[in-house]
Coordinates of C-alpha atoms and ligand atoms in Angstrom, one line a residue:
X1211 CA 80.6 40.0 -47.7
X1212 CA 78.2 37.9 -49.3
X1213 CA 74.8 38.5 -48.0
X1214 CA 73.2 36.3 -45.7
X1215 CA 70.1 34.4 -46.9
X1216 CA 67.3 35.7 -46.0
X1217 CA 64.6 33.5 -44.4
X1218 CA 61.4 34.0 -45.8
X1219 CA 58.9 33.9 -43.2
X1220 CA 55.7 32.5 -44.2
X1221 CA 52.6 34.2 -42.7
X1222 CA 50.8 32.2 -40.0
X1223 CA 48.3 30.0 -41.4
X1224 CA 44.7 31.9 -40.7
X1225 CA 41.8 30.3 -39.7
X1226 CA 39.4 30.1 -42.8
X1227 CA 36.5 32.4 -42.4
X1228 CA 33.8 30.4 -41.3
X1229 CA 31.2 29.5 -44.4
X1230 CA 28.2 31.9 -44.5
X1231 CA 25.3 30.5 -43.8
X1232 CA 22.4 30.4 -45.9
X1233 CA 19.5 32.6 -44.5
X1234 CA 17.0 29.5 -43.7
X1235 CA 19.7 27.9 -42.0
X1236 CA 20.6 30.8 -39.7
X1237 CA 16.9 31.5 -38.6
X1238 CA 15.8 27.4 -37.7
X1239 CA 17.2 26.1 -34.6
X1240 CA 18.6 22.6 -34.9
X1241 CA 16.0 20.1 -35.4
X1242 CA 16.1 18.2 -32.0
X1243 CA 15.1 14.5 -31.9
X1244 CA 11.9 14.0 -29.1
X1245 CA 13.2 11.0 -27.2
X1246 CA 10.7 8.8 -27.6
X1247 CA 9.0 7.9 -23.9
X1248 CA 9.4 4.3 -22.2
X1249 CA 6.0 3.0 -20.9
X1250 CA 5.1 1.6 -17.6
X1251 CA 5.9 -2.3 -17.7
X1252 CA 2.8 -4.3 -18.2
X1253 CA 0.5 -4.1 -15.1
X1254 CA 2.6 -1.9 -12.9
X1255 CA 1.0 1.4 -12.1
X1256 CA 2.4 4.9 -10.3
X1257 CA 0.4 6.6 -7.2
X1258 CA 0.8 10.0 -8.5
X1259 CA 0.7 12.8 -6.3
X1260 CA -2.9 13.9 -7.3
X1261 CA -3.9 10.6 -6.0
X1262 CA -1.7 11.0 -2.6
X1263 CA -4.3 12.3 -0.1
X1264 CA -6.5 8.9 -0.9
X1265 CA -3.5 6.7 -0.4
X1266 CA -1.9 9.0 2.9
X1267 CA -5.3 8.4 4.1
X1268 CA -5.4 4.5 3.8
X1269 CA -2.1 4.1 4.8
X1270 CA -2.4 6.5 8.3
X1271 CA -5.7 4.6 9.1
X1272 CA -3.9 1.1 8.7
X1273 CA -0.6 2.1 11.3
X1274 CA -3.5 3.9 13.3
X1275 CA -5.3 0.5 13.5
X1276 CA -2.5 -1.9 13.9
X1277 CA -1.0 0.5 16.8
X1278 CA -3.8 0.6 18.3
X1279 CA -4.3 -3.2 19.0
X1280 CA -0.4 -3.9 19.5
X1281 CA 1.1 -4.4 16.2
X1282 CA 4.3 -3.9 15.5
X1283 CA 5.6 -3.4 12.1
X1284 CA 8.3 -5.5 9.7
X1285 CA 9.5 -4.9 6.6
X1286 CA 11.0 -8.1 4.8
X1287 CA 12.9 -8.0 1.7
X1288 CA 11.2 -7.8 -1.5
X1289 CA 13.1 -10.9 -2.5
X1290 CA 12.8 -14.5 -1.2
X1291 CA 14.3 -17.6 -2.2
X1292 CA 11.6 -19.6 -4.4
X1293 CA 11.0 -22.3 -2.3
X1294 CA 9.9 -19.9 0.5
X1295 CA 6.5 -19.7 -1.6
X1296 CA 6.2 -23.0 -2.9
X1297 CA 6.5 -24.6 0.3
X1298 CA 4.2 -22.6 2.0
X1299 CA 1.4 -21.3 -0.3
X1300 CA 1.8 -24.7 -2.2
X1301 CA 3.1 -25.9 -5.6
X1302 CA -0.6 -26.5 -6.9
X1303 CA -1.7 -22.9 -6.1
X1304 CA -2.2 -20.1 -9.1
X1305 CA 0.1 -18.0 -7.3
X1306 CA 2.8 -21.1 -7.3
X1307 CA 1.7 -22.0 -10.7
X1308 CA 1.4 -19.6 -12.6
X1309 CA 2.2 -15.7 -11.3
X1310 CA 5.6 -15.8 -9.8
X1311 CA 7.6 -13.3 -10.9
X1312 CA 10.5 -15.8 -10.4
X1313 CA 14.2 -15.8 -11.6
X1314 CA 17.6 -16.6 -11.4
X1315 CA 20.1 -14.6 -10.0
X1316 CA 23.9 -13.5 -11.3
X1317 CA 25.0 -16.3 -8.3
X1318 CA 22.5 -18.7 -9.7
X1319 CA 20.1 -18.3 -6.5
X1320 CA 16.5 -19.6 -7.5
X1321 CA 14.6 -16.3 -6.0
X1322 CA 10.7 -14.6 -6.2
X1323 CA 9.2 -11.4 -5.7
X1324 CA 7.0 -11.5 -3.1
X1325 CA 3.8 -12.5 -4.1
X1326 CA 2.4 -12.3 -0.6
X1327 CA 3.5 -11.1 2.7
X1328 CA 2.4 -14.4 5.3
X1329 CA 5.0 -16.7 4.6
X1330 CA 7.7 -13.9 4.5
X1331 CA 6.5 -13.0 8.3
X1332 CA 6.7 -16.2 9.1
X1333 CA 10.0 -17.1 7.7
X1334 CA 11.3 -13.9 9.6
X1335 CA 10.0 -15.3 12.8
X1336 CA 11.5 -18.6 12.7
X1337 CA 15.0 -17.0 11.5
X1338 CA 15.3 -14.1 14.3
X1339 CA 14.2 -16.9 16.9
X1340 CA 11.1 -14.9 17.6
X1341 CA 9.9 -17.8 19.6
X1342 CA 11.4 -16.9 22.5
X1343 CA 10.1 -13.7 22.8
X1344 CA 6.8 -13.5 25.0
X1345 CA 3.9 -15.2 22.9
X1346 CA 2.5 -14.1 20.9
X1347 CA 4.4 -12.0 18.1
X1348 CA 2.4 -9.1 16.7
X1349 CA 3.3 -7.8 13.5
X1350 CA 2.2 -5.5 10.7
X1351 CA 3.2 -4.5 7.3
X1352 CA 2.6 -2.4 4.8
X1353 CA 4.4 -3.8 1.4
X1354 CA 4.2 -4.3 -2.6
X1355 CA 3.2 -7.7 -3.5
X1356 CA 4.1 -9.2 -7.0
X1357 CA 2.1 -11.8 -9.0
X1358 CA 2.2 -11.9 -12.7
X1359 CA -2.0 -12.2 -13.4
X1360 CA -3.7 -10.9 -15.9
X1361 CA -4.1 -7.2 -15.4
X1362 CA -7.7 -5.8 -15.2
X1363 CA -9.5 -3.4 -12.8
X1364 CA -8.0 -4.4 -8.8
X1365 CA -6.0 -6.9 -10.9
X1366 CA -2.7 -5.5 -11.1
X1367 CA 0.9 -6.9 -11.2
X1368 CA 2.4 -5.1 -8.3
X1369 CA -0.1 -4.1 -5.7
X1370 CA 0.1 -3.5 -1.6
X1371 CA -1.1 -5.2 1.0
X1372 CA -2.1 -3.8 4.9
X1373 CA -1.5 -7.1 6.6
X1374 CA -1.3 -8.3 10.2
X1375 CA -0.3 -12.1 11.8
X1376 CA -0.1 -13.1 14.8
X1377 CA 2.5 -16.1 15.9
X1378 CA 2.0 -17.6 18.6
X1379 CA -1.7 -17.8 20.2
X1380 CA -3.9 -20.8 19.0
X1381 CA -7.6 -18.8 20.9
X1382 CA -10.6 -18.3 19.3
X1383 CA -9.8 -14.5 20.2
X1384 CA -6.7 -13.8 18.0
X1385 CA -8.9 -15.1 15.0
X1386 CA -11.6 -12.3 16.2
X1387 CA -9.1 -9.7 17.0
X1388 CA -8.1 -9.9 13.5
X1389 CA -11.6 -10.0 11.4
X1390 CA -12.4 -7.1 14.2
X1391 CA -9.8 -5.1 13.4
X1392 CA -9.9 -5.2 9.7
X1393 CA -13.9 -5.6 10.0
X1394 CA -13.8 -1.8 11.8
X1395 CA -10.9 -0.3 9.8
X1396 CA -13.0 -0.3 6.5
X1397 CA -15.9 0.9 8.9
X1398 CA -13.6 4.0 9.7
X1399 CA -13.7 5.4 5.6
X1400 CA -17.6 4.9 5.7
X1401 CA -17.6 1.7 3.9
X1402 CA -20.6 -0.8 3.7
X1403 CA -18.7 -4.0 4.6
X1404 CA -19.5 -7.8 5.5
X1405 CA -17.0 -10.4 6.5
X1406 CA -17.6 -13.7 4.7
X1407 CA -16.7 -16.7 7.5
X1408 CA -15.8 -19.9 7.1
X1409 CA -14.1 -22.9 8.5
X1410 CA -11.7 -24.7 6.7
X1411 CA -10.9 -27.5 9.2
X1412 CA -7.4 -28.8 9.8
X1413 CA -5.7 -31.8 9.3
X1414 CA -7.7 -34.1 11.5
X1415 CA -10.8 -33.7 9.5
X1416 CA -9.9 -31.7 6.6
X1417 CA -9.4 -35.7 4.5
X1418 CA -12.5 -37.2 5.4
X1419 CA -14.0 -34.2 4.3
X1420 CA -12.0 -33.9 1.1
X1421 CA -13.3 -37.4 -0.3
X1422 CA -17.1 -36.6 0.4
X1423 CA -16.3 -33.6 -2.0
X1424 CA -14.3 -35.9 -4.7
X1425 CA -17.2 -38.2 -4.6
X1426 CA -20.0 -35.3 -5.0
X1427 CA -17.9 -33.4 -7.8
X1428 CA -16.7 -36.8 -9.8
X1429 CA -19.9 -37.3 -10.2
X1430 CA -20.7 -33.6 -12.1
X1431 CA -17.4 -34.2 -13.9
X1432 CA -18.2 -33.4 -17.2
X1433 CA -20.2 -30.4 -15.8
X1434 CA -16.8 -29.0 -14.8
X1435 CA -14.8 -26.6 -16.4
X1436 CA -11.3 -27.4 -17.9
X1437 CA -9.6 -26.1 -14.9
X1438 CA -11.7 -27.3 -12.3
X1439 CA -11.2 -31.0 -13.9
X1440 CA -7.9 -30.1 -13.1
X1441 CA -8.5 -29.0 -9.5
X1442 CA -10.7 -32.3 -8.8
X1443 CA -7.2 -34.3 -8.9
X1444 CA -5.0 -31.8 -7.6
X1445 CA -6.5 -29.3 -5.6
X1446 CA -10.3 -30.9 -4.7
X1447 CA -11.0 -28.1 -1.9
X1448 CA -10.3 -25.0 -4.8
X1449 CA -13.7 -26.1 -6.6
X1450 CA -15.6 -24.3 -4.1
X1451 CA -14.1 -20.8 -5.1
X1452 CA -14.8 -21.5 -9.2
X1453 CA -16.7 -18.2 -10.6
X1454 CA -17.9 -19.9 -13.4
X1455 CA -21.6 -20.7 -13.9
X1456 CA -21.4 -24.2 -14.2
X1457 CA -19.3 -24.7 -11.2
X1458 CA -20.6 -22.0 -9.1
X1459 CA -23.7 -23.5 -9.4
X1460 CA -22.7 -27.0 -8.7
X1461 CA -21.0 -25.5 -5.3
X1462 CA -23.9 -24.3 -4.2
X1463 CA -25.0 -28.2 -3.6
X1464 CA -21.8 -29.3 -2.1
X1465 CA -21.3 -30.8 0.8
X1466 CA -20.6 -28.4 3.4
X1467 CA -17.2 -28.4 5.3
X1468 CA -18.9 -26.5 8.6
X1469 CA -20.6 -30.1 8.9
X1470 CA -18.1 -31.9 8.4
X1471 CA -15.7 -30.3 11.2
X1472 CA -14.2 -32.3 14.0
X1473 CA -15.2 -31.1 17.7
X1474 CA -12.3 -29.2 18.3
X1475 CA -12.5 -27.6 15.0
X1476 CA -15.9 -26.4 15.3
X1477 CA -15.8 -25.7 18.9
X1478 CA -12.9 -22.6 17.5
X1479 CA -15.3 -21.5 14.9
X1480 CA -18.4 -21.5 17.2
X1481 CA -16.0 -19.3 19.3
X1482 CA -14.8 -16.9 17.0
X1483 CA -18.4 -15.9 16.1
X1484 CA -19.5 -15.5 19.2
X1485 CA -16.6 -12.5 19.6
X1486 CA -18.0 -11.5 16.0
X1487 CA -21.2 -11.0 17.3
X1488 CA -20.4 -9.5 20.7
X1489 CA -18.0 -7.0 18.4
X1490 CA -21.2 -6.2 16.7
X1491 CA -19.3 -7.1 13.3
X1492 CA -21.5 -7.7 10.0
X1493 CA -20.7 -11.5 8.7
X1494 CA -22.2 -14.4 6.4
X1495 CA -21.3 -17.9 7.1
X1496 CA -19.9 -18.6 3.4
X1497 CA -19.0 -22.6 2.5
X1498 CA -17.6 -21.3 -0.6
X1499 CA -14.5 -19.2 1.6
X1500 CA -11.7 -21.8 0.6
X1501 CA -9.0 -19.2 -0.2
X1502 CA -6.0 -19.4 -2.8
X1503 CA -3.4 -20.5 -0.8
X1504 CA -2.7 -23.4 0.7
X1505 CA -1.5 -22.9 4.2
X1506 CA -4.8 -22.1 5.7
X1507 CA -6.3 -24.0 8.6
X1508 CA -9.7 -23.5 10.5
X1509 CA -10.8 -19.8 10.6
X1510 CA -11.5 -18.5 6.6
X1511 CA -12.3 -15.3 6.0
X1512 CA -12.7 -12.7 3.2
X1513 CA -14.0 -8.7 3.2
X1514 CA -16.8 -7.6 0.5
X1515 CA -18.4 -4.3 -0.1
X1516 CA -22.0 -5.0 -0.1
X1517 CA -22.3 -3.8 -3.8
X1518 CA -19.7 -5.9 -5.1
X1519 CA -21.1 -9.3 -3.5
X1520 CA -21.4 -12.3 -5.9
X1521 CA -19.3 -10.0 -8.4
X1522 CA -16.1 -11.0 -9.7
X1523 CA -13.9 -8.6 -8.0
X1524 CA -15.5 -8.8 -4.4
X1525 CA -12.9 -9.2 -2.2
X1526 CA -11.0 -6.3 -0.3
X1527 CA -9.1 -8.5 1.6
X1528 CA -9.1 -11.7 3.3
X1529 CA -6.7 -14.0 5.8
X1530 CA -7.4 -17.1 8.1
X1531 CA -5.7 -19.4 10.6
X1532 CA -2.2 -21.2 9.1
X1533 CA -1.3 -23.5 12.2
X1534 CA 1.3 -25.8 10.0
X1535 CA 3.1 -22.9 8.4
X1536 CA 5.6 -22.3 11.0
X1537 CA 6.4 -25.8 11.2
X1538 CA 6.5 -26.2 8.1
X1539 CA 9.2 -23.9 7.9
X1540 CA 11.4 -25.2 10.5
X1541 CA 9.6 -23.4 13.4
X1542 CA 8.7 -25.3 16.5
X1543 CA 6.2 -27.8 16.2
X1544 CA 2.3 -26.8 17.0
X1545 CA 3.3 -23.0 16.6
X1546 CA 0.1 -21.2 15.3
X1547 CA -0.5 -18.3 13.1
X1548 CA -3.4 -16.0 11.9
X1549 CA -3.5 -13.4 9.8
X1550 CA -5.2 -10.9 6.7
X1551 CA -4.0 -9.4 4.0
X1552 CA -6.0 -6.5 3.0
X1553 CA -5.2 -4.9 -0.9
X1554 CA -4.9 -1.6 -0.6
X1555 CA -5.6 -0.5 -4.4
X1556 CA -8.9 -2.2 -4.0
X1557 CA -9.8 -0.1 -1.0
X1558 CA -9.1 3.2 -3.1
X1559 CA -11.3 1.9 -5.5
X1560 CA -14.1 1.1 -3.8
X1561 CA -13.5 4.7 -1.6
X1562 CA -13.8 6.2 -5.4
X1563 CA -16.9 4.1 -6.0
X1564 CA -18.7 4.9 -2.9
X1565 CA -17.1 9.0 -3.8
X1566 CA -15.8 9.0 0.0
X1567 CA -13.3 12.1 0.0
X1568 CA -10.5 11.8 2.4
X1569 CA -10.7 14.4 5.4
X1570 CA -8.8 17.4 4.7
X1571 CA -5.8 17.9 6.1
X1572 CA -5.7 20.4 9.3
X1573 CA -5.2 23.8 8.7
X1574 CA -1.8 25.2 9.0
X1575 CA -0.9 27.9 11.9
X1576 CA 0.8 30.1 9.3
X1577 CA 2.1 30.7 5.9
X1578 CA 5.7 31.9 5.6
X1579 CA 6.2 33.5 2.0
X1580 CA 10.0 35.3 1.2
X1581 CA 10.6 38.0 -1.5
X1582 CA 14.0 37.9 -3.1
X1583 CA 17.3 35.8 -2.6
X1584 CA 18.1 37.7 0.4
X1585 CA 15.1 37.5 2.4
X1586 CA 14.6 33.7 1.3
X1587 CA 18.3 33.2 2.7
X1588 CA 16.6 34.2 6.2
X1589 CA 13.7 32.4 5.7
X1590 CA 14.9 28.9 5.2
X1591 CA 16.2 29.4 9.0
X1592 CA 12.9 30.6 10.1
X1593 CA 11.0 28.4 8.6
X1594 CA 12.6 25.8 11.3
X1595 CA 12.4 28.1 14.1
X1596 CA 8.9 28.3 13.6
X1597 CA 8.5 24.9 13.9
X1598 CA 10.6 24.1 16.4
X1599 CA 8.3 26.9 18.1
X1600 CA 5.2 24.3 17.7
X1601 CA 3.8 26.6 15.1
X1602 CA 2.3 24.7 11.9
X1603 CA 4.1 26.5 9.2
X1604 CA 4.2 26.3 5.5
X1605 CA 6.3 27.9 2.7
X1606 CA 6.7 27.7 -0.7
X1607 CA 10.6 28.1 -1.4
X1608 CA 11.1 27.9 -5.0
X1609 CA 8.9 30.7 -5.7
X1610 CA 10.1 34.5 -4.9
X1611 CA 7.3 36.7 -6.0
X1612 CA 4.8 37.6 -3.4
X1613 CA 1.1 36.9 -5.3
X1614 CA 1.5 33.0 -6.0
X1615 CA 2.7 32.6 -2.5
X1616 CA -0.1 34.9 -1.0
X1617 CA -2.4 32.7 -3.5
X1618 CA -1.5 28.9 -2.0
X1619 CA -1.3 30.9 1.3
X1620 CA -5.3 31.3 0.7
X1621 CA -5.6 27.8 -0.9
X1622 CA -4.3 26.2 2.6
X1623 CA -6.7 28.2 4.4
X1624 CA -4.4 29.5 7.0
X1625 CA -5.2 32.0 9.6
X1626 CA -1.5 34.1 8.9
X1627 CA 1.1 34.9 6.7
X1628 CA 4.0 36.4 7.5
X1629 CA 5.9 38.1 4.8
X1630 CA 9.6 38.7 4.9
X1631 CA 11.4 41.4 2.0
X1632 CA 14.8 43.4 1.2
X1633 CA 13.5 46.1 3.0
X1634 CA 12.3 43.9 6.3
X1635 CA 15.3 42.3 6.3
X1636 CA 17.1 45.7 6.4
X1637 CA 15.0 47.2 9.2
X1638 CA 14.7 43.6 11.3
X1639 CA 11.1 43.4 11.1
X1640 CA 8.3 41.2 9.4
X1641 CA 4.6 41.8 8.2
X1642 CA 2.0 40.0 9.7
X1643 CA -1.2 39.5 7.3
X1644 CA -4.4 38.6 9.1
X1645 CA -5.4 36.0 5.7
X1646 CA -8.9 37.0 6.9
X1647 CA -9.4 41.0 6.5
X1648 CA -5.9 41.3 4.8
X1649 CA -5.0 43.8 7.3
X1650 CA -1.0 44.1 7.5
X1651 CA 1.3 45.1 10.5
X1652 CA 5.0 45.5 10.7
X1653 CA 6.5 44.5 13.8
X1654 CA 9.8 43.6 15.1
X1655 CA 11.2 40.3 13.5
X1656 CA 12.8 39.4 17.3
X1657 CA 8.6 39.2 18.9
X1658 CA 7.0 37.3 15.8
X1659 CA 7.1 34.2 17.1
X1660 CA 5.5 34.9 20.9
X1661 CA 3.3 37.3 19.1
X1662 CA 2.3 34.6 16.7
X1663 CA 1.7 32.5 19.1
X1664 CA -0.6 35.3 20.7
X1665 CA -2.8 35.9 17.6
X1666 CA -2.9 32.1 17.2
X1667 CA -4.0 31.8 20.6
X1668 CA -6.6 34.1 20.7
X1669 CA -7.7 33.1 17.0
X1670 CA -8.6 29.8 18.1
X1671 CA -10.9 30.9 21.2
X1672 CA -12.6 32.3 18.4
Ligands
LIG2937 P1 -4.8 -13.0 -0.8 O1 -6.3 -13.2 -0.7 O2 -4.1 -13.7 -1.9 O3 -4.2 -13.3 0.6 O4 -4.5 -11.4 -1.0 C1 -5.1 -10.5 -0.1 C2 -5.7 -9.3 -0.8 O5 -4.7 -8.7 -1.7 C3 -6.8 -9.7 -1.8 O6 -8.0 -9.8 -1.1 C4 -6.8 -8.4 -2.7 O7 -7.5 -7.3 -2.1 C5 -5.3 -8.1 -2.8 N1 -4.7 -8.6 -4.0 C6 -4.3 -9.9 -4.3 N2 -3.9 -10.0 -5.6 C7 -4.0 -8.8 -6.1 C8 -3.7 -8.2 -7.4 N3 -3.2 -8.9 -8.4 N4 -4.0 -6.9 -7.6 C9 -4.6 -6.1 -6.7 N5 -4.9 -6.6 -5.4 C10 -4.6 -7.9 -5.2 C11 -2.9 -13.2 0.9 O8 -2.1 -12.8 0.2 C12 -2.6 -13.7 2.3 N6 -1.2 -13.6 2.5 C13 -3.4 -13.0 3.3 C14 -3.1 -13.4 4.7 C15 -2.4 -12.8 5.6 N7 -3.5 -14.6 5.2 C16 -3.1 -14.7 6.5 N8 -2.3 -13.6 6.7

């Protein structure tokens, strides 16, 4: 028989020993690439947490003072359609002009980040027919604000405003509310402040007015600078607010608008300082108060630190009467409006300025530090059965050794800590540590909390 071929088998393929690397190539780890770090757009700026107790501070004062004098808060988009702001605040305006952060959307809709929060409220109250809730509408807010200037110190791109309005009450008194309110919350961080008043008129006599200041400035015209040359045609009322020399100057010799009120007009100023001065509230009477925008009617006002008065950055905040604004957004005729809008990154710098600390916070009842997965297992749970006790606790879960907890323990300053390990957990106790003498007791984890409460008790008698 004729022997069968024999298939050769071929050995399986092996892998080729991987190639030896060269010593220096063993011992260097691979060079990594540093990403390289994107930068904060232009004029845009964080509050970091270092910075939080400052701005926790200003912002718990503002809800504190709005609540208190029956504001209620809104929130409107941070988007508006365009012609929200250039109806309102006026085409002629910087804002309108120049510092709209304004663009077009994937639809094609023509919309603006805020650049200020009045004619958002005002739109909202037209659109949720807030007319028809008892007069008048309250309302706060506490929001970023966009306008593309030119960034400098309390000049920046994004920054937030503490504003109220009220729609809806035409008195003397809703003016002076407002001015009081404001006047007294900058009063509560310790600051030196003076409200700068003035009357802007209103329709009625705001043109008569206008052409006595054309005549007196087209007469300095070639005193003026470029932009207020500009102003005299389209804006005549903005000269007043010129920093520079030459103009500011020149204002100084004006004609004045408080003489040039109607009755009516100055019969509501003459009122709303007469509440200033009951309210004890610091003031000037300031001519020069004309504001940016162009909505405002009758009562003009502005918030300077003492210090910074005459400076270029002197304003804190400011607001007036708008009585056309609603109308003018398709409200019902004649409804009125006043409001402030207070920048809130100016505040934190002049609290820096002035080196007013914010209070510190209240002490905590007790600290509750965990040793070991176990134990912190437990603790999470405990931590809100404490609380739900009505016992001020803190805990610091991402850390599992005892001495950095026992360390922010002392850094809060709190009376107790109670300290829960392997060995606790297995016996159904908890130490208590008295933060003051460091003395430490074991006791049953089932009484901590109404013995807690005991020591707290008695610790605060003390
Ligand atoms: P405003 O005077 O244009 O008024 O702004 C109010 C405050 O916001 C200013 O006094 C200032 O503190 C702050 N602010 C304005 N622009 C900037 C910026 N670029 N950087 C930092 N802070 C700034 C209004 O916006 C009106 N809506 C106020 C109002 C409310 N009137 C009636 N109701």
């Amino acid at each position: 028989m004729p022997k069968k071929p024999t298939t050769k088998k071929t050995p399986p393929k092996r892998k080729p020993a991987p190639r030896k690397l060269k010593k220096d190539e063993v011992d260097k780890p691979s060079p990594k690439r540093k990403a390289k770090m994107i930068p904060l757009v232009k004029g845009f700026k964080d509050v970091i947490p270092q910075d939080m107790l400052l701005w926790e501070w200003v912002t718990f004062q503002a809800m504190e003072y709005a609540r208190s004098y029956g504001y209620t808060q809104i929130v409107t988009p941070v988007v508006e359609n365009t012609e929200l702001f250039q109806r309102t605040v006026g085409k002629e305006t910087d804002i309108v002009k120049k510092e709209m952060f304004d663009f077009e959307t994937k639809g094609g809709e023509k919309v603006t980040l805020r650049p200020e929060g009045t004619a958002a409220v005002a739109r909202a109250y037209v659109d949720h027919g807030m007319v028809n809730l008892p007069q008048p509408v309250k309302m706060w807010y506490l929001q970023p604000m966009f306008r593309y200037e030119r960034p400098q110190a309390g000049r920046q791109r994004q920054h937030h405003q503490f504003g109220c309005e009220i729609i809806g009450n035409e008195s003397a008194s809703a003016d002076a509310e407002l001015i009081i309110l404001a006047y007294y919350f900058y009063k509560s961080f310790g600051l030196d402040i003076t409200v700068q008043v003035n009357s802007v008129g209103d329709v009625a006599c705001r043109g008569a007015y206008i052409t006595l200041l054309k005549e007196y400035y087209s007469a300095h015209k070639r005193e003026l600078c470029e932009n207020c040359q500009e102003r005299l045609k389209k804006n005549p009322l903005r000269l007043l607010d010129c920093k520079e020399e030459g103009c500011a100057e020149l204002a100084e010799h004006a004609p004045q608008i408080v003489d040039n009120l109607d009755d009516e007009c100055k019969s509501h100023f003459v009122k709303v300082l007469e509440h200033l001065d009951d309210a004890e509230v610091v003031y000037a009477l300031n001519n020069r108060i004309v504001r940016g925008l162009d909505y405002y009617t009758r009562t003009a006002f502005e918030f300077w630190t003492g210090e910074e008065e005459g400076g270029r950055m002197s304003s804190l905040g400011g607001g007036g009467r708008y009585d056309g604004l609603l109308e003018e957004l398709g409200g019902r005729e004649g409804t009125p409006g006043v409001g402030f809008g207070l920048g809130m990154e100016r505040l934190v710098i002049a609290l820096r300025k002035a080196k007013i600390d914010p209070p510190k916070y209240d002490i905590p009842d007790v600290f509750l530090a965990q040793i070991g997965t176990s134990a912190q297992k437990k603790a999470f749970r405990f931590f809100e059965d404490l609380r739900e006790a009505g016992i001020v606790a803190r805990g610091q879960f991402t850390k599992d050794a005892l001495s950095p907890q026992l360390a922010m323990a002392g850094k809060l300053g709190v009376p107790f800590t109670l300290i829960l390990g392997k060995k606790e957990l297995m016996d159904k106790t908890i130490i208590i540590r008295e933060m003051a003498s460091g003395s430490q007791e074991v006791i049953d984890f089932k009484k901590v909390i109404p013995e807690l409460k005991k020591r707290l008790k008695k610790f605060k008698e003390e």
